[in-house]
Short mmCIF file of C-alpha atoms and ligand atoms in Angstrom, two decimals:
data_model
loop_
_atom_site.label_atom_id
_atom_site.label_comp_id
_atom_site.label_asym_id
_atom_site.label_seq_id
_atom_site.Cartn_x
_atom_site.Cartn_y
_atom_site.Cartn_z
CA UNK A 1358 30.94 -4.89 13.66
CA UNK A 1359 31.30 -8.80 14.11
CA UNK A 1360 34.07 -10.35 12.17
CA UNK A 1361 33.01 -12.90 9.48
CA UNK A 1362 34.06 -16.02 9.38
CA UNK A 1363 37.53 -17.18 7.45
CA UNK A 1364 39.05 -20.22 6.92
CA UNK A 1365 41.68 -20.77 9.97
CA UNK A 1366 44.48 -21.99 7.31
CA UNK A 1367 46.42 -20.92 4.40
CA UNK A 1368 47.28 -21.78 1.15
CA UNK A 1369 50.58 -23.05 0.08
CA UNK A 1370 50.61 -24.88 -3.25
CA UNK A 1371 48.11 -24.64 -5.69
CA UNK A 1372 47.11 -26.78 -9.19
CA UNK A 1373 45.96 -24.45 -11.94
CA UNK A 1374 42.79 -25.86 -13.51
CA UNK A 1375 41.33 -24.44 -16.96
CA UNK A 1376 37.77 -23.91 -18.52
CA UNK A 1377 36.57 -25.25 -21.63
CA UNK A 1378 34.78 -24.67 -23.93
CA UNK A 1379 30.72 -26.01 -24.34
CA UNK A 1380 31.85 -27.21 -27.93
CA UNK A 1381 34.47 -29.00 -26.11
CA UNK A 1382 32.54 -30.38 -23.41
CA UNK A 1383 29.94 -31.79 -25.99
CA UNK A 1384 32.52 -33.81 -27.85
CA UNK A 1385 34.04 -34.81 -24.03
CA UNK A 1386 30.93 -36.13 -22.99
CA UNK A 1387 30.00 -38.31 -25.88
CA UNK A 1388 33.09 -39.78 -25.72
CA UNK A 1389 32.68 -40.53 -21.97
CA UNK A 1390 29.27 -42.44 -23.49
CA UNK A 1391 27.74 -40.01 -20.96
CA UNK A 1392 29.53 -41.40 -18.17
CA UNK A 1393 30.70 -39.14 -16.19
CA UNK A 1394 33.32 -41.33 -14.73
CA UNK A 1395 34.74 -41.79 -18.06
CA UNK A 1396 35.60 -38.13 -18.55
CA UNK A 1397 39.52 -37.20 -18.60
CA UNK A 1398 40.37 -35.16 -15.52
CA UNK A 1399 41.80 -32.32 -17.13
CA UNK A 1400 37.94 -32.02 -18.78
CA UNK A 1401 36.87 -30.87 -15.80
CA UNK A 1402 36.81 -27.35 -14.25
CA UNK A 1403 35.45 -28.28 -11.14
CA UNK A 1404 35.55 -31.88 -9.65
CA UNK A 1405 32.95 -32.65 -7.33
CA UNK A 1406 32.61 -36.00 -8.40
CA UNK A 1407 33.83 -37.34 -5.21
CA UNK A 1408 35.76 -36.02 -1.59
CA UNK A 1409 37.44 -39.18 -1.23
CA UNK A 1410 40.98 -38.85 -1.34
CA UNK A 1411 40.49 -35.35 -3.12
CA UNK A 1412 41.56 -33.37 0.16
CA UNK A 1413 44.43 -30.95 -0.03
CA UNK A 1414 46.84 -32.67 2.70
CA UNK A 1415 48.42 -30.12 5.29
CA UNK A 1416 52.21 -29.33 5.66
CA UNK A 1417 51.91 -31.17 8.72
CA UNK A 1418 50.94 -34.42 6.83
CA UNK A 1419 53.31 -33.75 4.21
CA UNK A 1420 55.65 -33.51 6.74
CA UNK A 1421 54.86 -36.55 8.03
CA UNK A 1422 55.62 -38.54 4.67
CA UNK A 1423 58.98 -37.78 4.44
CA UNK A 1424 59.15 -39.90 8.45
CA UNK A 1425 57.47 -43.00 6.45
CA UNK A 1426 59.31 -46.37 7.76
CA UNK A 1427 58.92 -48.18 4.86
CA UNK A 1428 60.32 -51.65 5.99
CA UNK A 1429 58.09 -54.65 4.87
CA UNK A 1430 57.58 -55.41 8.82
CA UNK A 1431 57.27 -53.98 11.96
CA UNK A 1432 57.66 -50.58 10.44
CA UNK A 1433 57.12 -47.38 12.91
CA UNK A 1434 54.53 -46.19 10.64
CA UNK A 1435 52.40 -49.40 11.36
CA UNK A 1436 52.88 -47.97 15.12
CA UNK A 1437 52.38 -44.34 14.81
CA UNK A 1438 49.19 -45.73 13.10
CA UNK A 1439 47.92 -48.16 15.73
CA UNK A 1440 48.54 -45.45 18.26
CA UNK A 1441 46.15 -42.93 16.56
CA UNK A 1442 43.44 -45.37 15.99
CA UNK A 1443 43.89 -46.15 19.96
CA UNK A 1444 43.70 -43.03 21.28
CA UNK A 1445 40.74 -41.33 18.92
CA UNK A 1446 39.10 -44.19 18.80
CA UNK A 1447 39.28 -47.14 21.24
CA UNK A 1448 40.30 -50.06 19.51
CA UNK A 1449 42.95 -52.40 21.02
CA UNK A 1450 42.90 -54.31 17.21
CA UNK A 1451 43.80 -52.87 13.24
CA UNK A 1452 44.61 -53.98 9.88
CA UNK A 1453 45.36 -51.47 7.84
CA UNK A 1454 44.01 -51.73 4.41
CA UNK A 1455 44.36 -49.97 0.75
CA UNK A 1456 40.81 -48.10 1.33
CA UNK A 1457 37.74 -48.54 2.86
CA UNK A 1458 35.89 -51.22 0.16
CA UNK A 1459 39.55 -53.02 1.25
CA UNK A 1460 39.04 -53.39 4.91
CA UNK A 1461 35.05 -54.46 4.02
CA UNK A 1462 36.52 -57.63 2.01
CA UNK A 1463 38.03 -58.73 4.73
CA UNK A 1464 35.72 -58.40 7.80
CA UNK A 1465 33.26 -59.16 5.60
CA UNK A 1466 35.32 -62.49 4.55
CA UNK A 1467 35.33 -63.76 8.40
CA UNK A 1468 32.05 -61.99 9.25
CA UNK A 1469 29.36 -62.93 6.40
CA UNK A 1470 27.85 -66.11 5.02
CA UNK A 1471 25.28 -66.66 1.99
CA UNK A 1472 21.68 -65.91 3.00
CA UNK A 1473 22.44 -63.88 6.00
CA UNK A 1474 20.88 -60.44 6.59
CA UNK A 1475 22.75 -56.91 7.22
CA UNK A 1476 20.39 -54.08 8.66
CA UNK A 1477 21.76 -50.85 8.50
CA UNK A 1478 21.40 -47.46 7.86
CA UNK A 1479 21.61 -46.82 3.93
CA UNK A 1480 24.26 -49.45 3.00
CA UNK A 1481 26.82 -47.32 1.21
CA UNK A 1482 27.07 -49.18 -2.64
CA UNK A 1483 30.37 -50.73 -2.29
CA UNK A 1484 29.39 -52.10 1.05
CA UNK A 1485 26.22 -53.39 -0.32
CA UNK A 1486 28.22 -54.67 -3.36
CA UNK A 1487 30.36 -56.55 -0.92
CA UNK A 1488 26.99 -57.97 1.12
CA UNK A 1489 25.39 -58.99 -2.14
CA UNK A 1490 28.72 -60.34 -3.97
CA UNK A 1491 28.76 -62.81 -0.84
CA UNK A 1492 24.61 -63.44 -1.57
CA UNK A 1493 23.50 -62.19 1.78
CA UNK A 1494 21.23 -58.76 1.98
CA UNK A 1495 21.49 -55.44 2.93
CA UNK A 1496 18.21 -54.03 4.70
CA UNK A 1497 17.56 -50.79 4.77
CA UNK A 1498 15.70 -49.32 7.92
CA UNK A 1499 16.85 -45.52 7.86
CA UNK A 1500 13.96 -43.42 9.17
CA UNK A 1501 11.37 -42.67 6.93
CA UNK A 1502 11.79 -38.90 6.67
CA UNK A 1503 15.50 -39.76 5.24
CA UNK A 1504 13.77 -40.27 1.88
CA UNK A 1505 11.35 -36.61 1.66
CA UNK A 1506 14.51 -34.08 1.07
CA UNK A 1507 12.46 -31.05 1.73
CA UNK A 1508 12.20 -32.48 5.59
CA UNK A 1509 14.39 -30.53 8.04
CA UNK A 1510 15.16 -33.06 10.46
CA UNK A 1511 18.69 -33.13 12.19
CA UNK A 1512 19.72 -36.72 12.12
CA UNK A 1513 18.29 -37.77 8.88
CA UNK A 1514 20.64 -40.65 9.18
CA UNK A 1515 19.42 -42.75 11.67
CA UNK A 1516 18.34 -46.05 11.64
CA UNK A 1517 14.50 -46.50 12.56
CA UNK A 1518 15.14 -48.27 15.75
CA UNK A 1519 11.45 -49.96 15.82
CA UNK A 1520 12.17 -51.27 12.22
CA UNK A 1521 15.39 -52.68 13.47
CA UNK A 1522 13.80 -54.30 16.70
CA UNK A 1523 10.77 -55.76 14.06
CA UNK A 1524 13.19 -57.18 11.96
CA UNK A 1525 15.64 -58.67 14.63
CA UNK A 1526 12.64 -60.44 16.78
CA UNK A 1527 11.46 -61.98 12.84
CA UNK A 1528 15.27 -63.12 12.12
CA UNK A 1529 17.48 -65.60 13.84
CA UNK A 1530 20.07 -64.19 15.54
CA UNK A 1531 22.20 -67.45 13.13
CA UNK A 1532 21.04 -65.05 10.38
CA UNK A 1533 22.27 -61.55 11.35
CA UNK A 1534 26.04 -61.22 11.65
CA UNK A 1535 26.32 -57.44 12.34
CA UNK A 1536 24.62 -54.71 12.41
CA UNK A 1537 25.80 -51.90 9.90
CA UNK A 1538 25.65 -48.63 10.87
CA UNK A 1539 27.12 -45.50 8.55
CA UNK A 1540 28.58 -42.33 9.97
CA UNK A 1541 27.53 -40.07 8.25
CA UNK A 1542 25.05 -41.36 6.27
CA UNK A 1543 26.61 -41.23 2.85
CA UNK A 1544 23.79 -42.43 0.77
CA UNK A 1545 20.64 -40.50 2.54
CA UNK A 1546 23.05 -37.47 1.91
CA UNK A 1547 25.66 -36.93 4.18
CA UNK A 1548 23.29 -36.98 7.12
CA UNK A 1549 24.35 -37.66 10.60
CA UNK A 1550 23.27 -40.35 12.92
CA UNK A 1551 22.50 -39.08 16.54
CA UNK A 1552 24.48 -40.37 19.67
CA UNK A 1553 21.08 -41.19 21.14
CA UNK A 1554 20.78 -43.71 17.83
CA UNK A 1555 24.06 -45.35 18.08
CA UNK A 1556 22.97 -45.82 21.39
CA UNK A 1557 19.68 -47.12 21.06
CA UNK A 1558 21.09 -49.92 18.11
CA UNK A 1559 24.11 -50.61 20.20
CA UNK A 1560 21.25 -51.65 23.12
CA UNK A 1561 18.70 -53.43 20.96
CA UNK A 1562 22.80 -55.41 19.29
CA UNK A 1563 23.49 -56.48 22.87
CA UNK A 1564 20.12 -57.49 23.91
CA UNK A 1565 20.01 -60.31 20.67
CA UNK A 1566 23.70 -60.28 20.91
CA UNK A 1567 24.87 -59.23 17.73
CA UNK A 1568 28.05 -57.31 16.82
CA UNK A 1569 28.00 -53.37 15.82
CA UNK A 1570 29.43 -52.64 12.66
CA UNK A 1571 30.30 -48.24 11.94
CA UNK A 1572 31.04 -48.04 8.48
CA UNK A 1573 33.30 -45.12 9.34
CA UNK A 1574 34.48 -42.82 6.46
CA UNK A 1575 32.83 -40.04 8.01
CA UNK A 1576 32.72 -39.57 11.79
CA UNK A 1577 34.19 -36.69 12.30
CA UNK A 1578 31.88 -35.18 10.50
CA UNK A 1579 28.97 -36.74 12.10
CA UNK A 1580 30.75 -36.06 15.59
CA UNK A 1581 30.56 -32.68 14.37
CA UNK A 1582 26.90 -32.43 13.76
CA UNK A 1583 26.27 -34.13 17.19
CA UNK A 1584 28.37 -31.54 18.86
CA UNK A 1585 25.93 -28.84 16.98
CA UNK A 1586 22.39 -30.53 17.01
CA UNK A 1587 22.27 -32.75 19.84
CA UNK A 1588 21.74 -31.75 23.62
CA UNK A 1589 24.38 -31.98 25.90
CA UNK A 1590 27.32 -31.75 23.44
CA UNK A 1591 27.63 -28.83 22.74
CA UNK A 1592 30.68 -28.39 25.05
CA UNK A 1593 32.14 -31.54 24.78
CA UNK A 1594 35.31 -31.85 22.02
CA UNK A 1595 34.89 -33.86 18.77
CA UNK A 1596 37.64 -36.18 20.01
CA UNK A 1597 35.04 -36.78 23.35
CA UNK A 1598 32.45 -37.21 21.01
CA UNK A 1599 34.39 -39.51 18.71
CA UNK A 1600 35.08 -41.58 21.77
CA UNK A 1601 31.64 -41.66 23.25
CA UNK A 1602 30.45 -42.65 19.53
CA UNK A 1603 32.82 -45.67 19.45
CA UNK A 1604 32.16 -47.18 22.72
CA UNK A 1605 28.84 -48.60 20.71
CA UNK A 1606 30.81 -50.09 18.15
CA UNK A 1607 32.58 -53.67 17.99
CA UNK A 1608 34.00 -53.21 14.56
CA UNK A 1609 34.65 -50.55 12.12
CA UNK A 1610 35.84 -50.42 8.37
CA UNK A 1611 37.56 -46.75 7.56
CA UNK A 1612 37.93 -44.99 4.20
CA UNK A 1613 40.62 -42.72 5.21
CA UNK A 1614 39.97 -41.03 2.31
CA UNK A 1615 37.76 -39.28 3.63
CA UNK A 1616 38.06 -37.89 7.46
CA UNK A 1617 41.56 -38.45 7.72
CA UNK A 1618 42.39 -36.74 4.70
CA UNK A 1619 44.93 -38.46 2.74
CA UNK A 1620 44.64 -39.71 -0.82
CA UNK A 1621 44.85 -43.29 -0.44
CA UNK A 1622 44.49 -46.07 2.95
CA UNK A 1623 42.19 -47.31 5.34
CA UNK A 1624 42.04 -49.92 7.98
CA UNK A 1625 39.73 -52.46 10.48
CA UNK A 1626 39.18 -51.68 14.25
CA UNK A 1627 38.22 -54.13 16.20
CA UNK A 1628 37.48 -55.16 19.86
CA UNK A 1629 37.71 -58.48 20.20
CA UNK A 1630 41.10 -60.17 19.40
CA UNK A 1631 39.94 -63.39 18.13
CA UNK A 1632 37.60 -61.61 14.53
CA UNK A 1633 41.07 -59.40 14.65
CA UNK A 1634 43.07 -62.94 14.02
CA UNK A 1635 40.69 -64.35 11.64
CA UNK A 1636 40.34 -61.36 9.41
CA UNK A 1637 44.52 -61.14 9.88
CA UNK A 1638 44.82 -64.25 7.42
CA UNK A 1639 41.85 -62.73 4.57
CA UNK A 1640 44.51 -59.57 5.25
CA UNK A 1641 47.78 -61.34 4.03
CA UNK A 1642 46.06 -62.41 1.39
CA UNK A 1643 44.29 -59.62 -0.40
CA UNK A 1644 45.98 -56.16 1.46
CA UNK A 1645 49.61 -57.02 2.86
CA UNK A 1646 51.47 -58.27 5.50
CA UNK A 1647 49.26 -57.26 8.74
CA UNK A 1648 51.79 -54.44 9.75
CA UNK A 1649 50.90 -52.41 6.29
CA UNK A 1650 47.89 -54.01 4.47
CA UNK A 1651 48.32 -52.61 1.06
CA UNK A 1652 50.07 -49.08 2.38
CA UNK A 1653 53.08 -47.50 2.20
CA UNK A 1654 54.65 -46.07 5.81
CA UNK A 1655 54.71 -42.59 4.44
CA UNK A 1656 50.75 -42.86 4.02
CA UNK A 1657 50.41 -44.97 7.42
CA UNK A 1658 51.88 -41.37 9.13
CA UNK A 1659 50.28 -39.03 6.95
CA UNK A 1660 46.89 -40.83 7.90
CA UNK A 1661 47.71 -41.06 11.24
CA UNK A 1662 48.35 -37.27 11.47
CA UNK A 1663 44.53 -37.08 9.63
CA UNK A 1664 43.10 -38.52 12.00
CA UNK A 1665 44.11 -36.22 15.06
CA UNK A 1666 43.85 -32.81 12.53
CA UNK A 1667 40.54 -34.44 10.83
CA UNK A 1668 38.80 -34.50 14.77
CA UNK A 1669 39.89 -30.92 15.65
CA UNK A 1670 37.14 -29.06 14.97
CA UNK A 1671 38.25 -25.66 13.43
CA UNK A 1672 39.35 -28.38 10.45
CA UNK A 1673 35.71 -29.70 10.09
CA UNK A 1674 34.01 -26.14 11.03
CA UNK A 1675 35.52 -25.21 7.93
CA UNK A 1676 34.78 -27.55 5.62
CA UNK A 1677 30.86 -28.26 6.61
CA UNK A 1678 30.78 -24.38 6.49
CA UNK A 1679 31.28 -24.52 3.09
CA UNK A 1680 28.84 -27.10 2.10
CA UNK A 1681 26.21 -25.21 3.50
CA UNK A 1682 27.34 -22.18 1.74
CA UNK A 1683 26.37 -23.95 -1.55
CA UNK A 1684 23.28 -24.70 0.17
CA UNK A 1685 22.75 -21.06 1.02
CA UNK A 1686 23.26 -20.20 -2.41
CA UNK A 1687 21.04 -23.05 -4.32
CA UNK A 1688 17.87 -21.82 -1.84
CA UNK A 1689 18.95 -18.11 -3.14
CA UNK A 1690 17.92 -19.81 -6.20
CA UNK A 1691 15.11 -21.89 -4.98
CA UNK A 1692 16.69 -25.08 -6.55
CA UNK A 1693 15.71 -28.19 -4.44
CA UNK A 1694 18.51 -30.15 -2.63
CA UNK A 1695 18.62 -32.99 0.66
CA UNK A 1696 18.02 -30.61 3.20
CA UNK A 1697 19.52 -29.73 5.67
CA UNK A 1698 22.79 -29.50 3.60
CA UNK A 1699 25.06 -32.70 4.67
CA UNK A 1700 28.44 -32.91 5.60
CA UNK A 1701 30.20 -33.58 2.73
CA UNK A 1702 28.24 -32.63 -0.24
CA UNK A 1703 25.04 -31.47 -1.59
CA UNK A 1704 22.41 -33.47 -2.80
CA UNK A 1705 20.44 -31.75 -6.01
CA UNK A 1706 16.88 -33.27 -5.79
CA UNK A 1707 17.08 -34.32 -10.11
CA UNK A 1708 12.88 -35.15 -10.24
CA UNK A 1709 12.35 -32.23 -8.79
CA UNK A 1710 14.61 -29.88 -11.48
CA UNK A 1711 14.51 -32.26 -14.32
CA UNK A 1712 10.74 -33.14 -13.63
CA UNK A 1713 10.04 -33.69 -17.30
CA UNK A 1714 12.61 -36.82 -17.29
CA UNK A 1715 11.21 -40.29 -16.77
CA UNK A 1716 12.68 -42.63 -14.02
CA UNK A 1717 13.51 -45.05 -17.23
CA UNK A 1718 15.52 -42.15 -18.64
CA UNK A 1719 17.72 -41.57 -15.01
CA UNK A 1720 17.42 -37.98 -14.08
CA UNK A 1721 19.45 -37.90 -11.65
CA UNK A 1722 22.09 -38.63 -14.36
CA UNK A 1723 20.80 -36.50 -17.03
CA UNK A 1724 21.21 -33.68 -14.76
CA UNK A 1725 24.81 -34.73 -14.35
CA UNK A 1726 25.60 -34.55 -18.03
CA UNK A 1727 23.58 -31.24 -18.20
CA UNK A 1728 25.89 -29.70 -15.68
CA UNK A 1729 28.81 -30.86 -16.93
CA UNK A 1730 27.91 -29.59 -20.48
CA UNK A 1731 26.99 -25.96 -18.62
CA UNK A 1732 30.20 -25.38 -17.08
CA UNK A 1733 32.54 -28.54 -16.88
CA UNK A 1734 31.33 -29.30 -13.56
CA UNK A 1735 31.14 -33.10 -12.42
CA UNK A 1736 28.86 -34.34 -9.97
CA UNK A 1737 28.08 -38.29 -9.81
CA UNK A 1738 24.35 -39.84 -9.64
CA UNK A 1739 23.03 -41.18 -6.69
CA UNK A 1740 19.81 -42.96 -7.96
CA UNK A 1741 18.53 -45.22 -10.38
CA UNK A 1742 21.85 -46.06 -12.00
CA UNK A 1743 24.03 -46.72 -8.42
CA UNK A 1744 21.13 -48.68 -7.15
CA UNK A 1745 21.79 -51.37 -9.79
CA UNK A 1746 19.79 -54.26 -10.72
CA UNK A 1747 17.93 -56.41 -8.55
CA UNK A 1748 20.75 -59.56 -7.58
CA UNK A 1749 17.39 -61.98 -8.42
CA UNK A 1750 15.13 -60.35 -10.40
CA UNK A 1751 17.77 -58.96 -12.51
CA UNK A 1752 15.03 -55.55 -12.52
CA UNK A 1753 16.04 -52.18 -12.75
CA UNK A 1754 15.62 -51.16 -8.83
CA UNK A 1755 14.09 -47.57 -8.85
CA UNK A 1756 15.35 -45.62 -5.53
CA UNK A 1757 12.64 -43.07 -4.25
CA UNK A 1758 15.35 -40.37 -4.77
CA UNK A 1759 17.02 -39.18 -7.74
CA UNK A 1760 20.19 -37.11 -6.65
CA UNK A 1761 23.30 -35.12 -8.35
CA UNK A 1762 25.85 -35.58 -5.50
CA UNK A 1763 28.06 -32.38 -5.73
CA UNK A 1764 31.09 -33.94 -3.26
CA UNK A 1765 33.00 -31.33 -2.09
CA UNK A 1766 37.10 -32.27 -1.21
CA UNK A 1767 38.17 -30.66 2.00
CA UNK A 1768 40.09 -27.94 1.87
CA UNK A 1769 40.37 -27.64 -2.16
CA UNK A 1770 38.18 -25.04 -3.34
CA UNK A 1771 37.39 -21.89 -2.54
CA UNK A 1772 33.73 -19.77 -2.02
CA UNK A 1773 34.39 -18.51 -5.87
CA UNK A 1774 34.23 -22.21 -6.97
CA UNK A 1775 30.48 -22.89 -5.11
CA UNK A 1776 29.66 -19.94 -6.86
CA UNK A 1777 30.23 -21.27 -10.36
CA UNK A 1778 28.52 -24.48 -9.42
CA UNK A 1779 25.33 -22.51 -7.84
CA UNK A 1780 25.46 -19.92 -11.05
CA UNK A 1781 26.00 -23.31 -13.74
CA UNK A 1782 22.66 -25.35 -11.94
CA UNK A 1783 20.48 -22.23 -11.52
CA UNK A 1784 21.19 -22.32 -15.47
CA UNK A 1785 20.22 -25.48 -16.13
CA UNK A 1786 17.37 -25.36 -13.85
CA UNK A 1787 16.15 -22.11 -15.82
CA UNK A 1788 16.04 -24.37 -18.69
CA UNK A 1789 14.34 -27.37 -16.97
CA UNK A 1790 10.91 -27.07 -19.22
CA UNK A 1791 13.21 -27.92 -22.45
CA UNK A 1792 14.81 -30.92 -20.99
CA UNK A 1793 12.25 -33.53 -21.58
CA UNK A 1794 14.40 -36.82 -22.07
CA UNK A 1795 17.47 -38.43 -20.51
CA UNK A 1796 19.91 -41.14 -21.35
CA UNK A 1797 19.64 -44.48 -21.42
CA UNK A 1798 21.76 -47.66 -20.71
CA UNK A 1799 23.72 -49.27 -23.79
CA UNK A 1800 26.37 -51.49 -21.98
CA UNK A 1801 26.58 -52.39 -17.87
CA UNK A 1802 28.55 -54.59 -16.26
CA UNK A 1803 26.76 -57.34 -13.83
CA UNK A 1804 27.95 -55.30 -10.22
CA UNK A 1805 28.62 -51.90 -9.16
CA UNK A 1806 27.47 -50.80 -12.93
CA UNK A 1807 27.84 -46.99 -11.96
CA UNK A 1808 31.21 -46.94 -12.46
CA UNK A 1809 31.45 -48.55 -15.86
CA UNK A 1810 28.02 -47.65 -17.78
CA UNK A 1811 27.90 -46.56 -20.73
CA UNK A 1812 24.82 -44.57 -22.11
CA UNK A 1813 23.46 -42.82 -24.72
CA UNK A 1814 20.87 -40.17 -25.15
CA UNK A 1815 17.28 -41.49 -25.40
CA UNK A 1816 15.35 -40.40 -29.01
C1 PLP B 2246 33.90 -44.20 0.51
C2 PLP B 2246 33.10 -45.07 1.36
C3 PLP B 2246 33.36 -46.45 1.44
C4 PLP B 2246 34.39 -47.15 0.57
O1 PLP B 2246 35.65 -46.65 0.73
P1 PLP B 2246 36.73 -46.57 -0.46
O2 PLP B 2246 37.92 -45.99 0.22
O3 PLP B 2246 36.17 -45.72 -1.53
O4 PLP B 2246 36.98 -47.97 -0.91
C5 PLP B 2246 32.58 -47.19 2.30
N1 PLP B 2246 31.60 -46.63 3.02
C6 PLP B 2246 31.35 -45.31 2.98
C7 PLP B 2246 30.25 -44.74 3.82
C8 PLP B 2246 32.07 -44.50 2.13
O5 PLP B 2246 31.76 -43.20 2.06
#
């Protein structure tokens, strides 16, 4: 008989969580104002709301922290850190930063003027936040097929490379400081980006000239599904992939939160020294003094251990496995999701389970609240709500997908957990016919609303 698959760690500390009650939940919520940002932790049974900076950290990291050179300059952590981002990845130039929305202040402080353009990939919301706060735009050109769910196509995440040449040869150059590209593709749903993409954008960059930007939190992951999906890598490592990948970028802004797998810190690569000084001064000013950039040492060596475990890939074999367990289970129940399942989380299709719920009434979030009030799970909306107002038109912008992102943390919970979460939506979607209205908005801030909304349900 062929052995199943098992996790190739084991567990060494655990956090006891507890259940409530629905009573419970329904006074929770209300107080949230149906955010569910707003609920208290220890509400929650099951906390998929995000995977950044959620990861259980190995003994290895933990290790690691108690090595942290915490001197103010020219600490051995700064090193140990420089050293990892040199050798996985190829760049001569860091700052290290507090997180990833951190590191795109500052590039984006040398690197972006009002009225310029971005094209990219599905800006990721903080990174649009930080285009559109400096009144320049983020254009979309993802491949069309990104935005039908019920598509299996491998690299739903790439950009559409004849949109991008379209839009450069209608732009000047002046215009267009970078070119964005995210790995994975957070926002289309944890989809990957192909090598042949990267490759194709980093052709059409050089050809006009313009610098590569890889919004980063990711890669591994993404080298991960090229190693799987694309010909010819197959054999190769991650850490060759990871390489190959970052020869077609010039800059990159890191969440470390994410594939290096600590709970707070990220950092700038670059290539060229002279964006590296300019961005050093924006650094000192907002992060820290350039050798740790709003960091501690002990989480400059714990990341820099992340960063060589996160690219082995037994650590990311496990983890994606277990996304696309809850994949297996929600098409066990026939309940519509991004497919294929992504790397980090699954994306519930909401107007396709909550049908009855009109855009104006965010479905996406009501499904949220309706999960949460099932079985104390939280997921976060990815639609109507995220995508904010128009900067101009002040309009409600209405994304063509309404998701539930169910973010899983690496190396957190276990198969019993999906379980719950597949058991708690089938439930809800069993009960879709009855759930005819949503919420609505009674108090938003002017940017990045999502996080601060408060709502109420619509009568
Ligand atoms: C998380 C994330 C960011 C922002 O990073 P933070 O560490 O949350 O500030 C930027 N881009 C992508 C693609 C992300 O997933």
């Amino acid at each position: 008989m062929e052995l199943p698959f098992a996790e190739s760690y084991k567990i060494k500390m655990v956090e006891p969580i507890r259940r409530s009650t629905r009573e419970e939940r329904e006074r929770w919520i209300k107080e949230a104002h149906y955010n569910l940002f707003n609920l208290k932790s220890e509400h929650v049974f099951i906390d998929l709301l995000t995977d950044s900076g959620t990861g259980a950290m190995s003994d290895r990291q933990w290790s690691a922290m108690m090595l942290g050179d915490e001197s103010y300059a020219g600490a051995s952590s700064y090193f140990k850190m420089k050293e990892a981002i040199y050798n996985i990845l190829g760049f001569p130039y860091f700052l290290p930063t507090h997180q990833g929305r951190a590191a795109e202040n500052v590039l984006f402080s040398v690197l972006i003027k009002e009225g310029d353009f971005i094209p990219g990939n599905s800006h990721f919301d903080t990174t649009k936040g930080h285009i559109e706060f400096r009144k320049a735009h983020a254009v979309d050109l993802t491949i069309d097929e990104a935005a039908n769910t019920q598509l299996e196509v491998p690299f739903k995440g790439n950009i559409d490379i004849n949109k991008l040449e379209r839009f450069l040869k209608e732009h000047p150059v002046s215009k267009v400081p970078f070119i964005c590209m995210t790995v994975t593709n957070n926002t289309a749903g944890g989809q990957p980006v192909s090598m042949e993409n990267l490759c194709g954008v980093s052709k059409l960059a050089k050809k006009y000239g313009i610098p590569v930007l890889f919004d980063s939190a990711r890669f591994a992951e993404n080298a991960y599904f090229i190693k799987m999906r694309e010909k010819g890598y197959a054999d190769k490592t991650i850490k060759e992939i990871v390489k190959e990948m970052y020869q077609y970028a010039d800059y990159m802004t890191m969440s470390s939160k994410k594939d290096a797998i600590v709970n707070m810190g990220g950092f700038i690569g670059f290539k060229d020294e002279e964006t590296f000084q300019k961005a050093t001064v924006f650094n000192i000013m907002y992060e820290g003094y350039v050798t740790y950039g709003g960091m501690s040492g002990r989480d400059m060596n714990a990341l820099a251990v992340g960063l060589d475990e996160g690219t082995e890939f037994d650590t990311l074999d496990n983890r994606i496995r277990q996304v696309a367990y809850l994949g297996q289970k929600l098409d066990e129940y026939g309940i519509p999701y991004q497919r294929p399942a992504g790397g980090h989380a699954i994306f519930v299709d909401a107007k396709r389970v909550l049908p009855n719920v009109p855009r104006e009434e965010f479905p996406a979030q009501t499904l949220g609240v309706e999960l949460y009030l099932e079985a104390g799970i939280r997921g976060v909306e990815i639609g109507a709500i995220l995508a904010d107002r128009d900067p101009e038109t002040r309009e409600n912008r209405y994304p063509e997908l309404e998701l539930l992102r169910l973010a899983i943390p690496r190396r957190t919970y276990t198969n019993n957990h999906m379980d719950v979460v597949a058991a708690a939506l089938k439930n809800v979607f069993d009960r879709r016919d009855s759930i005819t209205r949503g919420v609505v908005i009674t108090k938003e801030a002017p940017i990045l609303r999502h996080f601060t909304v408060e709502l109420e349900k619509a009568k």
